[in-house]
Tab-separated table of N, CA and C in Angstrom:
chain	number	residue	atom	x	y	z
A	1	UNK	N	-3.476	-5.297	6.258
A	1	UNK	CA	-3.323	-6.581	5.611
A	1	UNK	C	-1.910	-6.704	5.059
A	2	UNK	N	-1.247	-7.765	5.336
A	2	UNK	CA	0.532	-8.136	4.676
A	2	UNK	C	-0.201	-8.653	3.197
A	3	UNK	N	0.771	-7.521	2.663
A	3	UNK	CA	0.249	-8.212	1.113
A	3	UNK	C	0.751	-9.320	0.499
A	4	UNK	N	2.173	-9.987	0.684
A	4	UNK	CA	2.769	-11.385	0.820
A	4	UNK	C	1.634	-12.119	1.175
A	5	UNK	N	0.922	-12.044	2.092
A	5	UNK	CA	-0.065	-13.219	2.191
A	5	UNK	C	-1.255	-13.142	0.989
A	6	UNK	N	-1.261	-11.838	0.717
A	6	UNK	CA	-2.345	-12.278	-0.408
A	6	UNK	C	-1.893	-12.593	-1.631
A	7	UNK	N	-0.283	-12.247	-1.877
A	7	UNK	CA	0.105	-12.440	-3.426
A	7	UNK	C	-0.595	-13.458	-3.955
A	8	UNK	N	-0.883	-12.930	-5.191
A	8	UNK	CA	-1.239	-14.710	-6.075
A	8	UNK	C	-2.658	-14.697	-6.295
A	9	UNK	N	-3.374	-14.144	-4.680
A	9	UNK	CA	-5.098	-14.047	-5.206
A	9	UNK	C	-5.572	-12.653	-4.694
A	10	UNK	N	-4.840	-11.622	-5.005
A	10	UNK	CA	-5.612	-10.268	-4.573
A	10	UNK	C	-6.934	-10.322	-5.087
A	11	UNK	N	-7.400	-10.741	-5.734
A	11	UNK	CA	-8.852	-10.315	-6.691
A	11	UNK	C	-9.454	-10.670	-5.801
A	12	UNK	N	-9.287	-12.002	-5.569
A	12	UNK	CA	-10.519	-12.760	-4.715
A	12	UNK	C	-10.201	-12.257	-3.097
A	13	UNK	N	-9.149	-12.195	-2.785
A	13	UNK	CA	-9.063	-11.617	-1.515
A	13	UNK	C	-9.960	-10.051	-1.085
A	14	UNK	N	-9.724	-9.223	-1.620
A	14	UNK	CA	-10.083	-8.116	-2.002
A	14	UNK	C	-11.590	-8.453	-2.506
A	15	UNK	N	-12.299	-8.801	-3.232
A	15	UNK	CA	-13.297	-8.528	-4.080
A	15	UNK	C	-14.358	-8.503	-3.023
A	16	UNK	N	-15.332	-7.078	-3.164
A	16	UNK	CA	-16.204	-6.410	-1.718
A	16	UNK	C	-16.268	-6.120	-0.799
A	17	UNK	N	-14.899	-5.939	-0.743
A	17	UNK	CA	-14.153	-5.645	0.567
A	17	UNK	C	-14.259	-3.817	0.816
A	18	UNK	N	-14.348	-3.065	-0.691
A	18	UNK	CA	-14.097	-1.680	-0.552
A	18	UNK	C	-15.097	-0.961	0.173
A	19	UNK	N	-15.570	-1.135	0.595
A	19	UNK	CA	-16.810	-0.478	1.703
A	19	UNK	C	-16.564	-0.515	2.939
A	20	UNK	N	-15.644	-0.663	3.451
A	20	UNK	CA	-14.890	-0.453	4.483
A	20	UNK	C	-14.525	0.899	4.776
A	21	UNK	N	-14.342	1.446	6.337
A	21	UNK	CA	-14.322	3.108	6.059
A	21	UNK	C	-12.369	3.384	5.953
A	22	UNK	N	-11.559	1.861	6.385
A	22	UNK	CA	-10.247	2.387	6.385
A	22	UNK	C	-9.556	1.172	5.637
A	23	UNK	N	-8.452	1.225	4.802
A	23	UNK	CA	-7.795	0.018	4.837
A	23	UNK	C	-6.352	0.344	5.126
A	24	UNK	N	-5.579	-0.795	5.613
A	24	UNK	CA	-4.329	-1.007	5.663
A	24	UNK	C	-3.208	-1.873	4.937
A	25	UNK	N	-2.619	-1.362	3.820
A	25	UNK	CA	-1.990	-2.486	3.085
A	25	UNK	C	-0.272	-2.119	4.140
A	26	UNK	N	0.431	-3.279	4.333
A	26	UNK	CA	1.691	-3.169	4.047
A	26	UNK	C	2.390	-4.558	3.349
A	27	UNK	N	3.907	-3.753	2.647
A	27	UNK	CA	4.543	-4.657	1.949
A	27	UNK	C	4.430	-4.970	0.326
A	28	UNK	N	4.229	-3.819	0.153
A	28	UNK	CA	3.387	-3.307	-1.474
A	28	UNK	C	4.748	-4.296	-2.410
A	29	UNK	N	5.874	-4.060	-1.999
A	29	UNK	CA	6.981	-4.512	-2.645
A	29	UNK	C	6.636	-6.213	-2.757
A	30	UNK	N	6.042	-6.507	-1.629
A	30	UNK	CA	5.334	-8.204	-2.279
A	30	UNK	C	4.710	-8.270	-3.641
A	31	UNK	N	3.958	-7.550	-4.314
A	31	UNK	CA	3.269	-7.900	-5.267
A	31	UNK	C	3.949	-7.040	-6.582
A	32	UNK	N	4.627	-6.548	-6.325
A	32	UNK	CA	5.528	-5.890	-6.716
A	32	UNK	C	5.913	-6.349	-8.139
A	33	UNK	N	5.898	-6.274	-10.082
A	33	UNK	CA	5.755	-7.279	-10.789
A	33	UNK	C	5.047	-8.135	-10.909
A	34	UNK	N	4.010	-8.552	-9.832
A	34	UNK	CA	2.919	-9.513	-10.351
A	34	UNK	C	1.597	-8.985	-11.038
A	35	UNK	N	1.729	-8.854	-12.349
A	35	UNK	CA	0.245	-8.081	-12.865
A	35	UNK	C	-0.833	-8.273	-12.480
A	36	UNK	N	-1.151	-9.111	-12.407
A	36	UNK	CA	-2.863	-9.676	-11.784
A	36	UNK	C	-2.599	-9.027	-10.202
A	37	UNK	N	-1.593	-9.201	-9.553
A	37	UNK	CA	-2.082	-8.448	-8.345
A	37	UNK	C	-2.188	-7.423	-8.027
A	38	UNK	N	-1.135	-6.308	-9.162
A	38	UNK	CA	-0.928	-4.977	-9.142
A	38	UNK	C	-2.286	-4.074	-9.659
A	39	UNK	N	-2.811	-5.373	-10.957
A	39	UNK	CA	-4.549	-5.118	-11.505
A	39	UNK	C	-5.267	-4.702	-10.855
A	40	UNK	N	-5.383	-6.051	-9.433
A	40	UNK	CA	-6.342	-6.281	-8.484
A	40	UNK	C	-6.546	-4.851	-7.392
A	41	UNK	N	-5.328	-4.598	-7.211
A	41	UNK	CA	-5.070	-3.630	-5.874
A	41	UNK	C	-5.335	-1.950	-6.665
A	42	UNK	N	-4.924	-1.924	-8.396
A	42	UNK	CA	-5.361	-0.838	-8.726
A	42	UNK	C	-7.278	-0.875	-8.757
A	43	UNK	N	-7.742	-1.421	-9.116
A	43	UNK	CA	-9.002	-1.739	-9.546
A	43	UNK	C	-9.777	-1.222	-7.591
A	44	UNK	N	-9.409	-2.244	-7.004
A	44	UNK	CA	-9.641	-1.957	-5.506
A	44	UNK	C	-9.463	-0.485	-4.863
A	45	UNK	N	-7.822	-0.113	-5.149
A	45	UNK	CA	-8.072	1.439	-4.840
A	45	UNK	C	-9.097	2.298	-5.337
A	46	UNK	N	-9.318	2.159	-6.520
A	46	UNK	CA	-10.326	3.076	-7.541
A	46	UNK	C	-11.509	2.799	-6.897
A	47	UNK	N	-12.021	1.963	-6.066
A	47	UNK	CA	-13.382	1.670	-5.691
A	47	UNK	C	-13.432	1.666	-4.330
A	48	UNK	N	-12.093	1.704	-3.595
A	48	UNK	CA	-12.372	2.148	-2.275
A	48	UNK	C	-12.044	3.698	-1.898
A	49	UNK	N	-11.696	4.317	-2.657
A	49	UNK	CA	-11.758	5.949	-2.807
A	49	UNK	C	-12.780	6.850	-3.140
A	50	UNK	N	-13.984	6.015	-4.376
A	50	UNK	CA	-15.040	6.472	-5.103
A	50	UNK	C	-16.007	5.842	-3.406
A	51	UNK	N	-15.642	5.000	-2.788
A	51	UNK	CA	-16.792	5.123	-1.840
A	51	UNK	C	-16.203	5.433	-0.852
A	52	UNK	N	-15.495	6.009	-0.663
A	52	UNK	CA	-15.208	7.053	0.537
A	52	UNK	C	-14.542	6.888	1.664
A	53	UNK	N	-13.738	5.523	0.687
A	53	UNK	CA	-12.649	4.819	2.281
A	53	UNK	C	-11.157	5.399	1.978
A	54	UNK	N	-10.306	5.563	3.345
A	54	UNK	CA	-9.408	6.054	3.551
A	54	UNK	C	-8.263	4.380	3.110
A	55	UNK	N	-7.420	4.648	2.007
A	55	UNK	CA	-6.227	3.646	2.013
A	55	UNK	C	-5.105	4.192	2.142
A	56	UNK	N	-4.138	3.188	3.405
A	56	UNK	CA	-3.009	3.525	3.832
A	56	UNK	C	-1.912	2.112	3.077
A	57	UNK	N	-0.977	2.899	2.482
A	57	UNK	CA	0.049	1.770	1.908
A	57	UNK	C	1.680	2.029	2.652
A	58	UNK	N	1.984	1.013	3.194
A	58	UNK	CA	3.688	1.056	3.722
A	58	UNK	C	3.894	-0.018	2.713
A	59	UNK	N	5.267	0.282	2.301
A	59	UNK	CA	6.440	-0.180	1.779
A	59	UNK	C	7.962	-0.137	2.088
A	60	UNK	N	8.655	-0.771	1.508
A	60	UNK	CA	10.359	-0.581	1.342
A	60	UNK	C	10.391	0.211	1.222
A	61	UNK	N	10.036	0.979	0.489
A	61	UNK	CA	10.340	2.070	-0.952
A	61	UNK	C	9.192	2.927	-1.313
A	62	UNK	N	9.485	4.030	-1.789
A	62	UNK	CA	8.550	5.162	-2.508
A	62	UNK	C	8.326	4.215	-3.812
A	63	UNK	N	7.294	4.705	-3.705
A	63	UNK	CA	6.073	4.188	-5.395
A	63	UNK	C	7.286	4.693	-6.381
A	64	UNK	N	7.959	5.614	-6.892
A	64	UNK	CA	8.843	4.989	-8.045
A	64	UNK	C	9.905	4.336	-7.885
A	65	UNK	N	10.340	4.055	-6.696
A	65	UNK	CA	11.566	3.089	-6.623
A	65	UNK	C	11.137	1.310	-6.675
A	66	UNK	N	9.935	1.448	-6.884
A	66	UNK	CA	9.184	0.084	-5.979
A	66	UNK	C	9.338	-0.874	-8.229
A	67	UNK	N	9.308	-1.983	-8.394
A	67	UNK	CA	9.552	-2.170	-10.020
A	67	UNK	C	8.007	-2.679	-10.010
A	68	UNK	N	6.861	-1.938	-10.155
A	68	UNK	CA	5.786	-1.894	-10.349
A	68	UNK	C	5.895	-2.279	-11.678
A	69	UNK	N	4.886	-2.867	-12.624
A	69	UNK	CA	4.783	-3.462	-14.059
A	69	UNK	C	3.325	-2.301	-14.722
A	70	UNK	N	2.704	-2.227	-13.562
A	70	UNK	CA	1.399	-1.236	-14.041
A	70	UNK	C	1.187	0.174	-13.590
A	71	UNK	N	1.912	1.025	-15.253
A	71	UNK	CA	2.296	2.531	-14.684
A	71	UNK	C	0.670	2.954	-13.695
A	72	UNK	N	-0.145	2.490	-14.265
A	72	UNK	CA	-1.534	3.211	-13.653
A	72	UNK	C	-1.486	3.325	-12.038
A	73	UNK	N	-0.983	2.394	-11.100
A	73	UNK	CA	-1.383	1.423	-10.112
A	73	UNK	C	-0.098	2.810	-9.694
A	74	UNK	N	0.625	2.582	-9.604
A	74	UNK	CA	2.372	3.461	-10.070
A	74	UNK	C	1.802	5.067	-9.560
A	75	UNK	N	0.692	5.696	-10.575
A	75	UNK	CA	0.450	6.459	-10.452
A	75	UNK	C	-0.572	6.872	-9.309
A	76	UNK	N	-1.434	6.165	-8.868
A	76	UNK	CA	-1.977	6.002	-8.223
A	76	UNK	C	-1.504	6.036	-6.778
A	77	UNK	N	-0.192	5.581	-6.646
A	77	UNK	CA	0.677	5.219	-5.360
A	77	UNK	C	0.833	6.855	-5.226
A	78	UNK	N	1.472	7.293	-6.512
A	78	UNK	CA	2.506	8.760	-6.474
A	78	UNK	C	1.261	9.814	-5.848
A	79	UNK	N	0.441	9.329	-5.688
A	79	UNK	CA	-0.954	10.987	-5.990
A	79	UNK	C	-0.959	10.775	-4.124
A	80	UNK	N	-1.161	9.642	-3.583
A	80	UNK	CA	-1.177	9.253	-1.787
A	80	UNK	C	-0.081	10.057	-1.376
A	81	UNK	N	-0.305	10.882	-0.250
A	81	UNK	CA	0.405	11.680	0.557
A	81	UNK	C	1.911	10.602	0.995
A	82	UNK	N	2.814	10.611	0.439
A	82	UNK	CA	3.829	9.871	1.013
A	82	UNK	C	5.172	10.650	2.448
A	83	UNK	N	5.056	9.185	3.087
A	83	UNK	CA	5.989	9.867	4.223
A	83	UNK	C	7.260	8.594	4.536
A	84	UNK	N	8.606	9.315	4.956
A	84	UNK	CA	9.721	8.424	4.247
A	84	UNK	C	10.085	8.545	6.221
A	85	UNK	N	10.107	7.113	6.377
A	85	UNK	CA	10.684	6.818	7.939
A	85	UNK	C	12.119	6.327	7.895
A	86	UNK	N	12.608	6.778	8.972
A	86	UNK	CA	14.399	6.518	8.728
A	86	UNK	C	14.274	5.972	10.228
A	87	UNK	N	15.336	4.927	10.346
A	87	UNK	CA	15.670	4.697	11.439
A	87	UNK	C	15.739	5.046	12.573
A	88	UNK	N	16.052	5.049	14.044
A	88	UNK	CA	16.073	6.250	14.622
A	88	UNK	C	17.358	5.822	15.551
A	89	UNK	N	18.176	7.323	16.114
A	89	UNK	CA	19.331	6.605	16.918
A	89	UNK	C	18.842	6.352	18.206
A	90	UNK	N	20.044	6.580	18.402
A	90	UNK	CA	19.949	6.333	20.298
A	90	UNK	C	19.163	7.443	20.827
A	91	UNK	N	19.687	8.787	20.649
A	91	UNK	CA	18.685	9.727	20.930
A	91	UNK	C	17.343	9.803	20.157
A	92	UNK	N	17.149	10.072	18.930
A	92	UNK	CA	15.795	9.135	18.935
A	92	UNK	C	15.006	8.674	19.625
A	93	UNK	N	15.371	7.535	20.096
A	93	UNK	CA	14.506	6.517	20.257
A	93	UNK	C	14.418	7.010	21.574
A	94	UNK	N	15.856	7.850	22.467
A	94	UNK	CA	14.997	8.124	24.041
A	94	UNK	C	14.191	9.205	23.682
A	95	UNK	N	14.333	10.214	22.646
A	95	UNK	CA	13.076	11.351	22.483
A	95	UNK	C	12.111	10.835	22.669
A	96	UNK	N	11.365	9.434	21.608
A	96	UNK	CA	10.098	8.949	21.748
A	96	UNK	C	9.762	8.469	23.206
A	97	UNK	N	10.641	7.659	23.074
A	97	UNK	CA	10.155	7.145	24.730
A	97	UNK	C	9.760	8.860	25.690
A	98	UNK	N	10.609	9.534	26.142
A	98	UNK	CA	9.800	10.805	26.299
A	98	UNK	C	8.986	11.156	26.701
């Protein structure tokens, strides 16, 4: 899910949704300062973890570079296995191809 599209109504977007066995957020830096959405998405993690779903978050940025307003939500980011993607060159990109 692009979280830009949900800014503004995570609650209601989100609300019974956590019973799902996987989710996909990207663009965490969208909601980024908005309390009610940072609320929404902490509240949501806490209840899609306690029932046993896997959440995946991409961003700009690592959870402390990101200007989160709710240390909890913050902390929550920091505890998720994080992995930092860099560009790739020319060789690179023919490795993948490969």
């Amino acid at each position: 899910l692009p979280l830009r599209t949900l800014a503004g109504r995570m609650a209601d977007a989100l609300h019974g949704q956590e019973r799902a066995a996987l989710f996909c957020f990207y663009g965490v830096e969208a909601i980024a300062g908005k309390r009610e959405d940072e609320v929404a998405l902490f509240h949501f993690h806490n209840a899609a973890r306690a029932a046993g779903a896997r959440v995946v978050y991409a961003a700009s940025a690592m959870p402390a570079a990101l200007p989160l307003v709710l240390p909890d939500l913050r902390s929550r980011l920091e505890q998720c296995t994080r992995i930092a993607l860099e560009p790739l060159d020319e060789a690179g990109r023919r490795e993948v191809l490969r």
